[in-house]
Amino acid sequence: MKIPEFSVNRKVTTAMMAMILVVLGFISYTRLGLDFFPELEFPTVSVVTTYSGASPEDIENTITRPLEQVINTVGNVKKVNSITSEGVSVIMVEFEWGTNLDFATQDIREQLSQFRSFLPEEASDPLVVKFNISQFPIIFYGITGNLPTLELKDLIEDEVARRLERIEGVASAQVFSMDEREILVELDPAALEAYKLSVDQIIASLSLENLNLPGGRVVERQTEFLVRTLGEFQSVEDIQEVIVGVTSMGTPIYLRDVGEVRDTLKDFRYRARIQGQKGVFLFVSKRSGANTVLTTNAIKKELAKIRESLPPDIEFYVAMDQADMIQKVINRTANNALVGGILAMIFILVFLRNWRPTVTIFLAIPLSIITTFIAFYLAGYTINLMTLGGLALGIGMLVDNAVVVIENIFRHLEEGADREKAAKKGASEVGMAITASTLTTIAVFFPMVFARGITGQLTRGLALAIAFSLVSSLFVALTVVPMVASLIFKANRNNQINGSPEKKKSKRVHRMREIYRGILLRSLRRRRWVLAGVFGLFVISLLIIPFMGTEFMPPMDRSMLILSVKLPVGSTIEETDRVLHMVEDILAQEPDVQIVTAQAGSQAEDNPTEAAGELNPTGPHEGIIWAGLVDKKNRQLSDLELNEKIRAKLPSLEGVKFEVVDIGQMFMGGARNPVEIKIFGQEIPLLKEIAETIVSRIKDVEGLRDLKHSLSEAKPEYHLRINRDEASRLGIKVSQVAQTIQTAALGRVATRYRSGNEEYDIRVRFKEEFRDNLEDILRIPILTPTGQIIPVGQIARLEPGEGPIKITRENQAREVTVTANIAGRDLGSVIQDIKAQLKDLETQLPRGYFIEYGGQYEEMQDAFIIMAGAFLLAILLVYMIMASQFESFLHPFVIMFTVPLSLIGVIIALLIAGKPVSLPVLIGFVMLAGIAVNNGIVMVDYINQLKRRGVEPAEAILQGCTVRLRPVLITALTTILGMLPMALTTSEGASFRAPMAITVMGGLAATTLLTLFVIPAIYSLVTRVKFR
């Protein structure tokens, strides 16, 4: 290889090339974004439609089912799920991975716009929401003050949100409040009856009287004027003076004659608090690609200026700060990488007992990392948990190429060569070998780069980070290392040992090589027994795997606790709020809890985007509490331990259910529940019976928490049964009755009132005293086509009944879902126990009813299948590269025996650490497919070089293995030491990195021994070399 020779001969050129890379790398680093995760874009779109006051069954029939049929005509749709609850339909459309989501979203919008006329007139237009994890707020404030909530909201919107949105990198600053202004027109049904007016006439009059319309252009004296008709309401008093009809005598009937107009607040079934006080919430989101940390810092800096002009009693509480979390994880990961690098340097110094090669390797690490930042910038990647984790994992591997080159240069110096000759020859001899070993390591990451689904999105950054850094390290090892070696390395020709010019400092190395040669020779004479023993260990390892347990992703400490609270269906918002107060008091007593925010009820009917959020309450009987925790290093308990402690202290209230939500798992995998059993069928009563049977059977499975099913309760309802014959005789349509009752009880928005830059609903409904009991419903007046006023009770009757609180569907079939969280056990073991309990039940289900397992378990299965495919493809690529390197179809098989046998070390390491098999473990094992063969490549390549020089095959094997003993040990141990801090750390983000590091360390320790003894044994067998 000529590259090392060029680098040694052109030292200044090589140095300048290195400096160029440093400068470009530094510039690239300053321009890289900083995020917690890569920009994950799930191929999922939500379609939200609201229909105020409608029951779940009515919405399912009139909105959900028709929309599902339309959506299924769009291309690349993989799955359609829907949740229909009171007043809201939410349809989740999952596309095939790789689908252009922008085009798919546009297709859905076009299809829905054509279908809009078939939906109920009172229903909202379907809102299509595309979810991207980057849209999640980067910082979330709870704001309190002495002002009324509505005034506080207006102040924060005008003085804070608008200014924050001008900051570079900020996409939006949204203010949410439990109060919203509304103009309420409350009608007196007796007055309507007296004047023979209907509710529809009132609504029509308001709508027609509140208009500003252009009147065209008029030209007078060569000047053109615009003519406009100004009819919009200028004040609330204007609304009262609207003429809604005339009497038989021609006297105008004003709105104030039949009702009262009030400037008030919307009747929300919603409550919100921050630290026990009423307030508003401020959510700030960043633009896609913006640096989260820099943007958040700019937000805080601008907010500090804004607060100087705000009333002093206004307090800002940081409920969630992604930048703080990111900074902690990035710092911890960088520290792990730094400590790992230092440990590797110390080991090399101790092993080589020479500061010069240690300094050379010390220069190689930062140069390789800085060069990697150039690739990050060009590829459009950010610094995040995955990319930085890849760099940290690669710290030990970054020195491998440099170590092999330096060790070979060192050996030539010890044998008497001068510096320049030793640098050229030492680097050139191993150049092809380290190139091949680097390519094999990179090759295992290509399947991860092309993997589909969430697994591919998570591993792509990790894989490319390691690949980029290894390419950089190869370049440094072949250029900078021999150049520096030719300048500072020093030969020492003192002392002859066994006829070779060994240095005094090398006596230990020489002794170690002799001991190894003796053990190797004995093992080669008994190679069949050695291989049989290793194969036996491999079989035992395979038998242990089923007992290790499996999980999708390790639990991640997010410094946040989220608690969902559900009361019996039908509970009022006041009762839900009272229970939330009790939970808030419990959390306030915990020293590890820093801030508590609570939300009771839902704004979904007025804010459709809220309905698309899986965490948000769906009705007045539900609530959610967010508890921000203190820094992990200052905390007495982990978030999981705190979860269990809080769970034990929660009050035992009849019908009240508490659930701890793992938001970290949702972000990583997209599924909320680890355990999810889906029962499919058509009849809701039968689905509920099956779900209750499943709950009763599995309730004693160890590790289950928060077990429930989605049809836990039915909501009490009253059904209005219309006498169609009588209604038809009077000329009244069923739709007219339904709309009149809806308007009278719930109200209908007639038009909008403009005040300044804001618009507010003008809602028409009956006064409270005429709609607060069932008898009032039957007394609601309806106008017949002949002008007669009759009460609803004349043509209808009320019957008590029940309706489902929520109807879920998947691929146009109804389903009921049994869900649970887990604690203290791995997901795979829990599912195995559940399947054992339900084995006979699945065969006894009625025709058309069946069970599927979803949630995080389904995603775990998909991820494991993807990683298995990635592993097989990685093995194939590694074989191809090695076959090209050795120009042999046989020699690569010799080296690749170490890959499956590395499982022995992986199993032992995971058992010692107490880790189950998870996605990070599988990623680590795929990495081993490339790392495990590296030392074998260098060893077999040198054996082949010796054979080509005429050395006897048996001696070539012994000499090749003995000479390569030192680089094999150094590269393996530096990689292990480089990953050691990552394996041992318990800081933020450690839950994902530690299993990977433990897997690679355990596998590499095993493959190092296999390389030293098993590869020579297999090589001698396939080449038919005998030892005596």
Coordinates of C-alpha atoms in Angstrom, one line a residue, residues 556-765:
M556 CA -35.6 5.2 30.4
D557 CA -35.5 7.7 33.2
R558 CA -37.2 10.8 31.8
S559 CA -37.2 12.9 35.0
M560 CA -40.9 13.1 34.6
L561 CA -43.9 11.2 36.0
I562 CA -47.2 11.1 34.2
L563 CA -50.3 9.9 36.0
S564 CA -53.6 9.2 34.3
V565 CA -56.7 9.3 36.4
K566 CA -60.1 7.8 35.4
L567 CA -63.3 8.1 37.4
P568 CA -66.5 6.2 36.7
V569 CA -68.1 7.3 33.4
G570 CA -70.7 10.0 34.0
S571 CA -68.6 11.6 36.8
T572 CA -68.7 15.4 36.7
I573 CA -65.8 17.6 36.0
E574 CA -66.0 18.8 39.6
E575 CA -65.6 15.3 41.0
T576 CA -62.7 14.6 38.7
D577 CA -61.0 17.8 39.8
R578 CA -61.5 16.9 43.4
V579 CA -59.7 13.5 42.9
L580 CA -56.8 15.3 41.1
H581 CA -56.4 17.6 44.0
M582 CA -55.9 14.6 46.3
V583 CA -53.2 13.2 44.0
E584 CA -51.5 16.6 43.7
D585 CA -51.3 16.8 47.5
I586 CA -49.6 13.4 47.6
L587 CA -47.0 14.4 44.9
A588 CA -46.4 17.7 46.6
Q589 CA -45.1 15.8 49.7
E590 CA -42.4 14.0 47.6
P591 CA -39.0 15.7 47.8
D592 CA -38.1 14.3 44.4
V593 CA -41.0 16.1 42.7
Q594 CA -40.2 19.7 41.5
I595 CA -43.4 20.8 39.8
V596 CA -46.9 19.5 39.4
T597 CA -49.4 20.4 36.6
A598 CA -52.9 18.9 36.4
Q599 CA -55.6 18.8 33.7
A600 CA -59.1 17.5 34.4
G601 CA -61.5 16.9 31.5
S602 CA -61.0 17.6 27.8
Q603 CA -61.1 20.5 25.3
A604 CA -61.3 18.0 22.4
E605 CA -64.7 19.2 21.1
D606 CA -63.4 22.8 20.9
N607 CA -59.8 22.0 20.0
P608 CA -59.7 19.0 17.6
T609 CA -55.9 18.7 17.7
E610 CA -56.1 17.8 21.4
A611 CA -58.2 14.8 20.5
A612 CA -55.3 13.5 18.3
G613 CA -53.1 13.3 21.4
E614 CA -53.0 9.9 22.9
L615 CA -52.3 11.2 26.4
N616 CA -55.1 13.7 26.6
P617 CA -58.2 13.0 28.6
T618 CA -61.3 12.1 26.5
G619 CA -64.0 13.4 28.8
P620 CA -64.9 15.1 32.1
H621 CA -64.4 11.8 34.0
E622 CA -60.7 11.7 33.1
G623 CA -57.6 13.7 34.1
I624 CA -53.9 13.7 33.8
I625 CA -51.1 14.9 36.0
W626 CA -47.5 15.8 34.9
A627 CA -44.9 15.8 37.7
G628 CA -41.5 17.2 36.8
L629 CA -38.7 15.6 38.9
V630 CA -35.5 17.0 40.2
D631 CA -32.2 16.1 38.5
K632 CA -31.4 12.4 38.6
K633 CA -28.1 13.0 40.4
N634 CA -30.0 14.9 43.2
R635 CA -32.9 12.4 43.4
Q636 CA -33.4 9.8 46.0
L637 CA -35.4 7.5 43.8
S638 CA -35.4 6.6 40.1
D639 CA -38.6 7.5 38.2
L640 CA -39.6 3.8 38.2
E641 CA -39.1 3.5 42.0
L642 CA -41.0 6.7 42.5
N643 CA -43.8 5.4 40.2
E644 CA -44.2 2.4 42.6
K645 CA -44.0 4.5 45.7
I646 CA -46.7 6.9 44.4
R647 CA -48.8 4.0 43.2
A648 CA -48.7 2.5 46.8
K649 CA -49.8 5.9 48.3
L650 CA -52.7 6.6 45.9
P651 CA -56.1 6.5 47.6
S652 CA -58.3 3.5 47.1
L653 CA -61.5 5.1 45.8
E654 CA -64.4 3.1 44.4
G655 CA -64.4 3.2 40.6
V656 CA -61.3 5.4 40.4
K657 CA -58.4 4.0 38.3
F658 CA -54.9 5.3 38.3
E659 CA -52.3 4.6 35.6
V660 CA -48.7 5.6 35.4
V661 CA -47.8 6.4 31.7
D662 CA -44.3 5.8 30.3
I663 CA -44.0 8.6 27.8
G664 CA -40.4 7.6 27.0
Q665 CA -41.5 4.2 25.6
M666 CA -44.2 6.1 23.5
F667 CA -41.5 8.3 21.9
M668 CA -39.2 5.4 21.3
G669 CA -41.7 3.0 19.9
G670 CA -45.0 4.8 19.3
A671 CA -47.1 2.5 21.5
R672 CA -48.4 3.5 24.9
N673 CA -48.9 0.1 26.6
P674 CA -46.4 -2.7 26.8
V675 CA -49.3 -5.3 27.0
E676 CA -52.2 -4.9 24.6
I677 CA -54.6 -7.7 23.8
K678 CA -57.0 -6.9 20.9
I679 CA -60.3 -8.7 20.6
F680 CA -62.0 -8.4 17.3
G681 CA -65.7 -8.8 16.6
Q682 CA -68.9 -6.9 15.9
E683 CA -71.2 -7.1 18.9
I684 CA -70.1 -4.8 21.7
P685 CA -71.8 -6.8 24.5
L686 CA -70.0 -10.0 23.5
L687 CA -66.7 -8.2 23.0
K688 CA -67.1 -6.8 26.5
E689 CA -67.8 -10.3 27.9
I690 CA -64.7 -11.7 26.3
A691 CA -62.6 -8.8 27.5
E692 CA -63.8 -9.2 31.1
T693 CA -63.0 -13.0 30.9
I694 CA -59.5 -12.2 29.7
V695 CA -59.0 -9.6 32.6
S696 CA -60.2 -12.2 35.2
R697 CA -57.8 -14.8 33.8
I698 CA -54.7 -12.8 33.6
K699 CA -55.1 -10.5 36.6
D700 CA -52.8 -12.7 38.8
V701 CA -49.9 -12.7 36.2
E702 CA -46.8 -11.5 38.0
G703 CA -45.7 -8.0 36.9
L704 CA -48.9 -6.7 35.5
R705 CA -50.0 -3.2 36.6
D706 CA -53.0 -1.0 35.6
L707 CA -54.9 -3.9 34.0
K708 CA -58.1 -2.7 32.2
H709 CA -60.1 -3.0 29.0
S710 CA -61.4 -0.2 26.8
L711 CA -65.1 -1.0 27.5
S712 CA -64.7 -0.9 31.2
E713 CA -68.0 1.0 31.7
A714 CA -71.0 2.1 29.8
K715 CA -72.1 5.7 29.9
P716 CA -75.7 6.3 31.2
E717 CA -77.8 7.8 28.4
Y718 CA -81.4 8.7 27.7
H719 CA -82.7 7.8 24.2
L720 CA -85.3 10.0 22.6
R721 CA -87.8 7.7 20.8
I722 CA -89.7 9.6 18.1
N723 CA -93.2 8.6 17.1
R724 CA -92.6 8.8 13.4
D725 CA -96.3 8.5 12.4
E726 CA -97.3 11.5 14.6
A727 CA -94.3 13.5 13.6
S728 CA -95.0 12.8 9.9
R729 CA -98.7 13.8 10.4
L730 CA -97.5 17.2 11.7
G731 CA -94.9 17.6 9.0
I732 CA -91.9 17.4 11.3
K733 CA -88.7 15.6 10.3
V734 CA -86.6 13.5 12.7
S735 CA -83.6 15.7 11.9
Q736 CA -85.6 18.8 12.9
V737 CA -86.3 17.3 16.3
A738 CA -82.7 16.3 16.8
Q739 CA -81.3 19.7 15.8
T740 CA -83.8 21.6 18.0
I741 CA -83.0 19.5 21.1
Q742 CA -79.2 19.9 20.4
T743 CA -79.5 23.6 20.1
A744 CA -81.7 24.0 23.1
A745 CA -79.6 21.9 25.5
L746 CA -76.0 22.1 24.1
G747 CA -76.3 25.2 22.0
R748 CA -75.4 26.0 18.4
V749 CA -72.9 28.6 17.1
A750 CA -74.9 31.0 15.0
T751 CA -72.1 33.3 14.0
R752 CA -68.9 35.0 15.2
Y753 CA -68.3 38.3 17.1
R754 CA -65.2 40.2 16.1
S755 CA -63.4 42.3 18.8
G756 CA -60.1 43.7 17.8
N757 CA -58.1 40.9 16.1
E758 CA -60.0 38.1 17.8
E759 CA -63.2 36.4 17.0
Y760 CA -65.6 34.7 19.5
D761 CA -68.5 32.3 19.1
I762 CA -72.0 33.6 19.4
R763 CA -73.8 30.5 20.8
V764 CA -77.6 30.2 21.0
R765 CA -79.3 27.9 23.6

